[in-house]
Amino acid sequence: MGTMILLNDFKRQWETVQEPVFQAVRRVGESGWLILGTEVSVFEEALAPWFGKQEAVGMGNCMDATEHALRALGILPGDHVLTTPFSAFATTLAIVRAGGVPVFVDTDDSGQIDLDSVENCLERCYHKIRAVLPVHLYGHPLNLDRLRKIQEHYSIPVIEDCAQAIGAKWMDESVGSCGRISVTSFYPTKNLGAMGDGGAAMTDEPDLAIALRSLRDYGQAAKYSHELLGSNSRLDELQAAILNDAILPRLAEMTARRYEIASAYRHAIQNSEIRVLRPEPDATPVDHLFPVFVPSARRDEFRQYLQSEGIQSAIHYPGLIPDQPAMRACPFVISEDPRRARELAATEVSLPLHPYLRDDEVARVIDFCNAWH
Ligand SMILES: *Cc1c(COP(=O)(O)O)cnc(C)c1O
């Protein structure tokens, strides 16, 4: 057996990016400017078009970006926000931290928030719901035409959580282009990962961009003039410089490699016990994760088998957000029994998928999946 095939391989990434990273760090050091300077604004300008938006506002992380997006859109304590029970906990935590009340509907069989359920919920109680916060899960895009129609028909703001899906497309449109605000994460495992934490909120509306810039910086409108109760959540100059020099210029290439590996998995993993997700015909995924679904009673056994063959795996996600103990401390609404999401939480296994996997490693993952009985 060779070395372990990792879910993410930051050492291999370092071999590729260290020169531009050192250059970026040197430039920031020599500039003498460490917070909210040119590096952040240059990065914001380069980032916005990835989401089909005019403006990007760099923040400390995606959770803060989501909380501030809700605040910028005028969500007040007690307002209901429709979202998915099956995502990173941060999606819901942002709603709770903004004072909102999360309302959960079920997912479809691929783990994405079920847009039929979203529409049903809005039909029944749209006067109560003040925003919709869908997630483009696993790097697969939701149907943007439907999201746009929901936003227009109910005149309700959509905030797209694009943390796992930068660059994913529905037909010719990028995820993030339809919501009034879209958010993303530069957490190191994400497709556009920094060397630490970071996030951003994107919008086409100048007044929202102004509010977001203020909210990330203590709610200042001008120095020492606080018009909003903001927080401290600025993207670092250092992280922005690293993203500018070392990561963003490689994003298209890294995404293409992810897609190549995922396509090989989708094509070659053939085992009646392993269900693989197929993208919708109009979808171009960016394959942030590669989820497969196995019978729940055999999931541990499957993961142990992979581990013993030198293949790391993970579960995204082992439980539903409304079932987390922390949720006992806040109000929320279950608008629909999340039974499909619960089934996925019991059966999902994520296979290694990152741009630095070698072809022989991809082949090994496929072979061991196909050999599992
Ligand atoms: C990672 C992730 C987040 C949180 O991002 P942070 O930058 O760590 O706050 C939110 N939503 C989704 C879907 C994520 O995958």
Tab-separated table of C-alpha atoms and ligand atoms in Angstrom:
chain	number	residue	atom	x	y	z
A	1	MET	CA	0.000	0.000	0.000
A	2	GLY	CA	1.288	3.464	-0.883
A	3	THR	CA	0.617	6.649	1.010
A	4	MET	CA	-2.846	7.583	2.209
A	5	ILE	CA	-5.112	9.248	-0.347
A	6	LEU	CA	-6.297	12.320	1.513
A	7	LEU	CA	-9.580	14.210	1.254
A	8	ASN	CA	-7.546	17.423	0.985
A	9	ASP	CA	-3.802	17.605	0.518
A	10	PHE	CA	-2.469	20.973	1.713
A	11	LYS	CA	1.142	19.839	1.571
A	12	ARG	CA	0.863	19.152	-2.142
A	13	GLN	CA	-0.841	22.491	-2.592
A	14	TRP	CA	2.045	24.179	-0.761
A	15	GLU	CA	4.566	22.677	-3.179
A	16	THR	CA	2.671	24.341	-6.024
A	17	VAL	CA	1.862	27.718	-4.489
A	18	GLN	CA	4.742	28.590	-2.164
A	19	GLU	CA	6.563	30.932	-4.540
A	20	PRO	CA	3.585	33.215	-5.229
A	21	VAL	CA	2.591	33.005	-1.544
A	22	PHE	CA	6.023	34.240	-0.413
A	23	GLN	CA	5.842	36.984	-3.020
A	24	ALA	CA	2.400	38.029	-1.726
A	25	VAL	CA	3.533	38.072	1.913
A	26	ARG	CA	6.627	40.094	1.019
A	27	ARG	CA	4.560	42.636	-0.896
A	28	VAL	CA	2.165	43.138	2.030
A	29	GLY	CA	5.047	43.431	4.490
A	30	GLU	CA	6.823	45.975	2.334
A	31	SER	CA	3.641	47.980	1.809
A	32	GLY	CA	3.326	48.705	5.522
A	33	TRP	CA	-0.487	48.402	5.214
A	34	LEU	CA	-2.124	45.403	6.915
A	35	ILE	CA	-5.891	45.988	7.139
A	36	LEU	CA	-8.397	47.002	4.400
A	37	GLY	CA	-5.954	48.260	1.807
A	38	THR	CA	-5.276	47.698	-1.875
A	39	GLU	CA	-4.897	43.923	-1.594
A	40	VAL	CA	-8.470	43.521	-0.363
A	41	SER	CA	-9.921	45.911	-2.931
A	42	VAL	CA	-7.958	44.386	-5.829
A	43	PHE	CA	-9.127	40.935	-4.761
A	44	GLU	CA	-12.746	42.091	-4.396
A	45	GLU	CA	-12.686	43.432	-7.948
A	46	ALA	CA	-11.338	40.179	-9.315
A	47	LEU	CA	-13.781	38.076	-7.287
A	48	ALA	CA	-17.127	39.732	-8.074
A	49	PRO	CA	-17.324	38.563	-11.727
A	50	TRP	CA	-17.048	34.921	-10.605
A	51	PHE	CA	-20.542	35.398	-9.185
A	52	GLY	CA	-21.833	37.598	-12.002
A	53	LYS	CA	-21.919	40.548	-9.612
A	54	GLN	CA	-20.629	44.134	-9.650
A	55	GLU	CA	-19.264	44.245	-6.128
A	56	ALA	CA	-17.653	41.916	-3.630
A	57	VAL	CA	-17.035	42.734	0.033
A	58	GLY	CA	-14.308	40.694	1.745
A	59	MET	CA	-15.114	39.475	5.241
A	60	GLY	CA	-13.602	37.353	7.981
A	61	ASN	CA	-15.521	34.226	6.938
A	62	CYS	CA	-18.675	33.100	5.153
A	63	MET	CA	-20.758	32.839	8.311
A	64	ASP	CA	-20.213	36.535	9.057
A	65	ALA	CA	-20.839	37.406	5.405
A	66	THR	CA	-24.196	35.611	5.623
A	67	GLU	CA	-25.151	37.286	8.905
A	68	HIS	CA	-24.285	40.705	7.486
A	69	ALA	CA	-26.126	39.938	4.245
A	70	LEU	CA	-29.272	39.301	6.300
A	71	ARG	CA	-28.731	42.502	8.307
A	72	ALA	CA	-28.037	44.569	5.164
A	73	LEU	CA	-31.331	43.300	3.726
A	74	GLY	CA	-33.144	44.524	6.808
A	75	ILE	CA	-33.824	41.191	8.517
A	76	LEU	CA	-34.871	42.015	12.073
A	77	PRO	CA	-35.014	39.908	15.228
A	78	GLY	CA	-37.910	37.454	14.957
A	79	ASP	CA	-38.040	37.511	11.144
A	80	HIS	CA	-38.403	34.074	9.562
A	81	VAL	CA	-35.751	32.917	7.073
A	82	LEU	CA	-36.324	29.851	4.903
A	83	THR	CA	-33.309	27.546	4.590
A	84	THR	CA	-32.056	23.969	4.290
A	85	PRO	CA	-31.636	21.491	7.162
A	86	PHE	CA	-28.706	19.862	5.344
A	87	SER	CA	-25.617	22.098	5.105
A	88	ALA	CA	-22.737	23.375	7.175
A	89	PHE	CA	-24.134	24.520	10.533
A	90	ALA	CA	-22.773	28.003	9.750
A	91	THR	CA	-25.604	28.648	7.267
A	92	THR	CA	-28.230	28.435	9.998
A	93	LEU	CA	-26.012	29.924	12.692
A	94	ALA	CA	-25.768	33.100	10.614
A	95	ILE	CA	-29.579	33.388	10.631
A	96	VAL	CA	-29.718	32.867	14.392
A	97	ARG	CA	-26.932	35.383	15.009
A	98	ALA	CA	-28.821	37.966	12.949
A	99	GLY	CA	-31.788	37.356	15.268
A	100	GLY	CA	-33.769	35.498	12.604
A	101	VAL	CA	-35.859	32.369	13.045
A	102	PRO	CA	-34.732	29.560	10.699
A	103	VAL	CA	-37.538	27.759	8.847
A	104	PHE	CA	-36.525	24.367	7.479
A	105	VAL	CA	-37.912	22.497	4.484
A	106	ASP	CA	-36.703	19.146	3.143
A	107	THR	CA	-34.054	18.500	0.487
A	108	ASP	CA	-34.430	16.549	-2.728
A	109	ASP	CA	-32.680	13.200	-3.267
A	110	SER	CA	-29.423	14.924	-4.193
A	111	GLY	CA	-29.232	16.870	-0.939
A	112	GLN	CA	-30.174	20.256	-2.414
A	113	ILE	CA	-32.935	22.287	-0.784
A	114	ASP	CA	-36.165	21.151	-2.459
A	115	LEU	CA	-37.451	24.100	-4.507
A	116	ASP	CA	-40.979	22.629	-4.675
A	117	SER	CA	-40.991	22.646	-0.892
A	118	VAL	CA	-39.670	26.210	-0.848
A	119	GLU	CA	-42.547	27.295	-3.102
A	120	ASN	CA	-45.122	25.376	-1.055
A	121	CYS	CA	-43.869	26.946	2.130
A	122	LEU	CA	-43.967	30.432	0.613
A	123	GLU	CA	-47.494	29.820	-0.701
A	124	ARG	CA	-48.663	28.852	2.762
A	125	CYS	CA	-46.921	31.522	4.829
A	126	TYR	CA	-45.052	33.924	2.620
A	127	HIS	CA	-46.153	36.950	4.617
A	128	LYS	CA	-44.061	35.623	7.488
A	129	ILE	CA	-40.904	34.676	5.561
A	130	ARG	CA	-38.525	37.612	5.056
A	131	ALA	CA	-35.670	35.926	3.173
A	132	VAL	CA	-34.667	32.647	1.526
A	133	LEU	CA	-31.168	31.263	2.127
A	134	PRO	CA	-30.499	28.321	-0.231
A	135	VAL	CA	-27.159	26.505	-0.456
A	136	HIS	CA	-25.544	25.208	-3.642
A	137	LEU	CA	-24.459	21.988	-1.966
A	138	TYR	CA	-21.432	19.839	-2.882
A	139	GLY	CA	-20.552	22.224	-5.752
A	140	HIS	CA	-23.769	21.460	-7.664
A	141	PRO	CA	-25.829	24.498	-8.712
A	142	LEU	CA	-29.479	24.893	-7.833
A	143	ASN	CA	-31.816	25.822	-10.680
A	144	LEU	CA	-31.146	29.567	-10.924
A	145	ASP	CA	-34.206	30.210	-13.104
A	146	ARG	CA	-36.408	28.880	-10.340
A	147	LEU	CA	-34.549	30.817	-7.646
A	148	ARG	CA	-34.964	34.019	-9.638
A	149	LYS	CA	-38.685	33.363	-10.115
A	150	ILE	CA	-39.111	32.734	-6.389
A	151	GLN	CA	-37.317	35.990	-5.605
A	152	GLU	CA	-39.447	37.969	-8.061
A	153	HIS	CA	-42.818	36.286	-7.556
A	154	TYR	CA	-42.796	36.600	-3.768
A	155	SER	CA	-40.659	39.787	-3.733
A	156	ILE	CA	-38.505	38.199	-1.124
A	157	PRO	CA	-34.701	38.479	-1.082
A	158	VAL	CA	-32.686	35.366	-1.907
A	159	ILE	CA	-29.210	35.045	-0.385
A	160	GLU	CA	-27.260	32.353	-2.213
A	161	ASP	CA	-24.767	30.409	-0.081
A	162	CYS	CA	-22.046	29.703	-2.659
A	163	ALA	CA	-19.408	28.502	-0.173
A	164	GLN	CA	-19.145	25.150	-1.958
A	165	ALA	CA	-19.928	26.241	-5.473
A	166	ILE	CA	-17.779	29.111	-6.774
A	167	GLY	CA	-17.875	28.984	-10.570
A	168	ALA	CA	-20.714	26.448	-10.815
A	169	LYS	CA	-23.177	27.269	-13.584
A	170	TRP	CA	-26.847	26.736	-14.334
A	171	MET	CA	-27.058	26.972	-18.127
A	172	ASP	CA	-24.797	29.985	-18.800
A	173	GLU	CA	-25.250	31.682	-15.452
A	174	SER	CA	-22.923	31.523	-12.484
A	175	VAL	CA	-24.213	30.656	-9.056
A	176	GLY	CA	-24.428	33.832	-7.041
A	177	SER	CA	-25.726	35.881	-9.954
A	178	CYS	CA	-29.413	35.721	-9.065
A	179	GLY	CA	-29.662	36.382	-5.317
A	180	ARG	CA	-29.725	39.998	-4.116
A	181	ILE	CA	-26.662	39.052	-2.090
A	182	SER	CA	-24.475	35.965	-2.504
A	183	VAL	CA	-21.896	34.751	-0.034
A	184	THR	CA	-18.849	32.531	-0.204
A	185	SER	CA	-16.060	31.117	1.956
A	186	PHE	CA	-12.264	30.981	1.632
A	187	TYR	CA	-11.944	28.338	4.347
A	188	PRO	CA	-8.899	26.299	3.253
A	189	THR	CA	-10.869	23.241	2.088
A	190	LYS	CA	-13.127	25.286	-0.196
A	191	ASN	CA	-12.488	25.447	-3.948
A	192	LEU	CA	-11.031	28.953	-3.496
A	193	GLY	CA	-9.282	28.359	-0.188
A	194	ALA	CA	-7.058	30.866	1.609
A	195	MET	CA	-4.324	29.969	4.096
A	196	GLY	CA	-6.695	30.629	6.955
A	197	ASP	CA	-10.208	32.021	7.246
A	198	GLY	CA	-11.952	34.382	4.878
A	199	GLY	CA	-15.242	35.002	3.137
A	200	ALA	CA	-17.108	37.523	1.010
A	201	ALA	CA	-20.541	38.877	0.130
A	202	MET	CA	-21.380	39.882	-3.440
A	203	THR	CA	-24.110	42.194	-4.715
A	204	ASP	CA	-25.124	44.399	-7.642
A	205	GLU	CA	-26.795	46.975	-5.406
A	206	PRO	CA	-24.543	49.887	-4.359
A	207	ASP	CA	-26.521	50.612	-1.180
A	208	LEU	CA	-26.218	46.990	-0.045
A	209	ALA	CA	-22.477	47.057	-0.776
A	210	ILE	CA	-22.126	50.180	1.364
A	211	ALA	CA	-24.032	48.542	4.219
A	212	LEU	CA	-21.911	45.362	3.945
A	213	ARG	CA	-18.668	47.382	3.996
A	214	SER	CA	-19.864	49.222	7.048
A	215	LEU	CA	-21.120	46.088	8.865
A	216	ARG	CA	-17.759	44.307	8.540
A	217	ASP	CA	-15.991	47.291	10.110
A	218	TYR	CA	-17.871	48.015	13.385
A	219	GLY	CA	-20.743	49.546	11.436
A	220	GLN	CA	-18.697	52.633	10.620
A	221	ALA	CA	-19.993	54.953	7.912
A	222	ALA	CA	-16.820	57.017	8.221
A	223	LYS	CA	-13.962	56.735	10.665
A	224	TYR	CA	-15.368	56.832	14.231
A	225	SER	CA	-18.919	57.405	12.990
A	226	HIS	CA	-21.024	54.309	13.734
A	227	GLU	CA	-24.402	54.162	12.046
A	228	LEU	CA	-24.974	50.414	12.316
A	229	LEU	CA	-24.259	47.832	15.003
A	230	GLY	CA	-21.677	45.971	12.959
A	231	SER	CA	-18.940	43.567	13.912
A	232	ASN	CA	-15.242	43.126	13.289
A	233	SER	CA	-15.091	40.848	10.259
A	234	ARG	CA	-12.568	42.098	7.731
A	235	LEU	CA	-10.721	39.994	5.197
A	236	ASP	CA	-6.978	40.317	5.977
A	237	GLU	CA	-4.662	42.038	3.524
A	238	LEU	CA	-2.403	38.983	3.821
A	239	GLN	CA	-5.136	36.489	2.916
A	240	ALA	CA	-6.322	38.753	0.094
A	241	ALA	CA	-2.770	39.008	-1.274
A	242	ILE	CA	-2.333	35.222	-1.121
A	243	LEU	CA	-5.680	34.695	-2.855
A	244	ASN	CA	-4.747	37.315	-5.487
A	245	ASP	CA	-1.324	35.921	-6.312
A	246	ALA	CA	-1.431	32.218	-5.586
A	247	ILE	CA	-4.980	30.849	-5.564
A	248	LEU	CA	-7.427	32.854	-7.692
A	249	PRO	CA	-5.194	32.728	-10.810
A	250	ARG	CA	-5.332	28.919	-10.508
A	251	LEU	CA	-9.030	28.586	-9.752
A	252	ALA	CA	-10.155	27.816	-13.314
A	253	GLU	CA	-7.460	25.180	-13.718
A	254	MET	CA	-8.120	23.644	-10.273
A	255	THR	CA	-11.850	23.541	-10.979
A	256	ALA	CA	-11.230	21.836	-14.324
A	257	ARG	CA	-9.127	19.197	-12.570
A	258	ARG	CA	-11.858	18.648	-9.946
A	259	TYR	CA	-14.386	18.206	-12.746
A	260	GLU	CA	-12.109	15.760	-14.548
A	261	ILE	CA	-11.698	13.616	-11.431
A	262	ALA	CA	-15.395	13.763	-10.570
A	263	SER	CA	-16.315	12.833	-14.142
A	264	ALA	CA	-14.020	9.812	-13.912
A	265	TYR	CA	-15.733	8.811	-10.646
A	266	ARG	CA	-19.214	9.376	-12.123
A	267	HIS	CA	-18.359	7.351	-15.183
A	268	ALA	CA	-16.407	4.479	-13.653
A	269	ILE	CA	-17.839	3.833	-10.182
A	270	GLN	CA	-20.291	1.037	-10.842
A	271	ASN	CA	-21.485	-0.835	-7.812
A	272	SER	CA	-25.139	-1.524	-7.041
A	273	GLU	CA	-24.507	-0.674	-3.368
A	274	ILE	CA	-23.053	2.792	-4.179
A	275	ARG	CA	-25.242	5.592	-5.508
A	276	VAL	CA	-23.428	8.394	-7.327
A	277	LEU	CA	-24.947	11.850	-7.987
A	278	ARG	CA	-25.460	12.831	-11.623
A	279	PRO	CA	-25.592	16.545	-12.409
A	280	GLU	CA	-28.824	17.901	-13.901
A	281	PRO	CA	-28.580	18.358	-17.701
A	282	ASP	CA	-28.459	22.186	-17.360
A	283	ALA	CA	-25.934	22.132	-14.503
A	284	THR	CA	-22.154	22.524	-14.602
A	285	PRO	CA	-20.943	21.535	-11.129
A	286	VAL	CA	-17.578	22.501	-9.640
A	287	ASP	CA	-17.372	19.286	-7.593
A	288	HIS	CA	-16.366	20.682	-4.237
A	289	LEU	CA	-17.099	17.299	-2.661
A	290	PHE	CA	-17.787	13.890	-4.134
A	291	PRO	CA	-20.690	12.406	-2.182
A	292	VAL	CA	-21.779	8.807	-2.673
A	293	PHE	CA	-24.626	7.097	-0.848
A	294	VAL	CA	-24.420	3.580	0.589
A	295	PRO	CA	-26.904	1.602	2.713
A	296	SER	CA	-26.921	3.155	6.191
A	297	ALA	CA	-26.313	-0.183	7.918
A	298	ARG	CA	-23.138	-0.634	5.888
A	299	ARG	CA	-21.740	2.908	5.982
A	300	ASP	CA	-19.226	2.332	8.797
A	301	GLU	CA	-18.060	-0.868	7.163
A	302	PHE	CA	-17.577	0.929	3.820
A	303	ARG	CA	-15.554	3.689	5.441
A	304	GLN	CA	-13.401	1.217	7.365
A	305	TYR	CA	-12.800	-0.710	4.153
A	306	LEU	CA	-11.675	2.482	2.373
A	307	GLN	CA	-9.474	3.425	5.336
A	308	SER	CA	-7.817	-0.009	5.333
A	309	GLU	CA	-7.088	0.434	1.616
A	310	GLY	CA	-5.462	3.812	2.286
A	311	ILE	CA	-8.395	5.991	1.233
A	312	GLN	CA	-9.629	8.718	3.547
A	313	SER	CA	-13.339	9.547	3.584
A	314	ALA	CA	-15.727	11.864	5.429
A	315	ILE	CA	-19.441	12.422	5.997
A	316	HIS	CA	-21.222	15.582	4.834
A	317	TYR	CA	-23.223	15.741	7.023
A	318	PRO	CA	-23.847	13.130	9.702
A	319	GLY	CA	-26.833	14.970	11.184
A	320	LEU	CA	-29.426	17.582	10.337
A	321	ILE	CA	-29.059	21.162	11.530
A	322	PRO	CA	-32.381	21.237	13.442
A	323	ASP	CA	-31.273	18.112	15.351
A	324	GLN	CA	-28.089	19.743	16.676
A	325	PRO	CA	-28.099	20.239	20.470
A	326	ALA	CA	-27.284	23.948	20.082
A	327	MET	CA	-30.634	24.497	18.350
A	328	ARG	CA	-32.431	23.842	21.635
A	329	ALA	CA	-31.401	27.357	22.655
A	330	CYS	CA	-33.238	29.188	19.850
A	331	PRO	CA	-36.609	29.217	18.136
A	332	PHE	CA	-36.939	27.572	14.729
A	333	VAL	CA	-39.679	26.102	12.544
A	334	ILE	CA	-39.815	22.721	10.822
A	335	SER	CA	-42.091	23.500	7.916
A	336	GLU	CA	-41.839	20.013	6.437
A	337	ASP	CA	-40.541	16.734	7.847
A	338	PRO	CA	-36.964	16.546	6.464
A	339	ARG	CA	-37.144	12.819	5.802
A	340	ARG	CA	-35.123	12.825	2.564
A	341	ALA	CA	-32.388	14.902	4.217
A	342	ARG	CA	-32.382	12.488	7.150
A	343	GLU	CA	-31.945	9.553	4.773
A	344	LEU	CA	-28.985	11.293	3.101
A	345	ALA	CA	-27.402	12.110	6.464
A	346	ALA	CA	-27.518	8.399	7.291
A	347	THR	CA	-26.060	7.192	3.989
A	348	GLU	CA	-23.593	9.806	2.678
A	349	VAL	CA	-19.839	9.205	2.310
A	350	SER	CA	-17.492	11.770	0.698
A	351	LEU	CA	-14.643	10.354	-1.411
A	352	PRO	CA	-11.297	12.155	-1.845
A	353	LEU	CA	-11.599	14.977	-4.371
A	354	HIS	CA	-9.016	17.747	-4.705
A	355	PRO	CA	-7.006	19.188	-7.600
A	356	TYR	CA	-3.742	17.534	-6.530
A	357	LEU	CA	-4.967	13.926	-6.769
A	358	ARG	CA	-2.936	11.931	-9.271
A	359	ASP	CA	-4.542	9.737	-11.947
A	360	ASP	CA	-3.265	6.551	-10.306
A	361	GLU	CA	-4.930	7.608	-7.039
A	362	VAL	CA	-8.215	8.322	-8.809
A	363	ALA	CA	-8.013	4.891	-10.398
A	364	ARG	CA	-7.338	3.333	-7.000
A	365	VAL	CA	-10.423	4.962	-5.458
A	366	ILE	CA	-12.549	3.723	-8.382
A	367	ASP	CA	-11.134	0.198	-8.208
A	368	PHE	CA	-11.742	-0.151	-4.482
A	369	CYS	CA	-15.272	1.224	-4.767
A	370	ASN	CA	-16.048	-1.251	-7.513
A	371	ALA	CA	-14.475	-4.131	-5.576
A	372	TRP	CA	-16.600	-3.516	-2.457
A	373	HIS	CA	-19.246	-6.196	-1.881
B	1	LIG	C1	-17.914	26.188	4.773
B	1	LIG	C2	-19.318	26.598	4.636
B	1	LIG	C3	-19.830	27.699	5.328
B	1	LIG	C4	-19.034	28.427	6.375
B	1	LIG	O1	-17.931	29.072	5.869
B	1	LIG	P1	-16.925	29.794	6.895
B	1	LIG	O2	-16.065	30.627	6.018
B	1	LIG	O3	-16.171	28.717	7.602
B	1	LIG	O4	-17.761	30.612	7.826
B	1	LIG	C5	-21.131	28.089	5.085
B	1	LIG	N1	-21.909	27.413	4.226
B	1	LIG	C6	-21.458	26.343	3.545
B	1	LIG	C7	-22.371	25.646	2.602
B	1	LIG	C8	-20.158	25.892	3.743
B	1	LIG	O5	-19.719	24.810	3.081
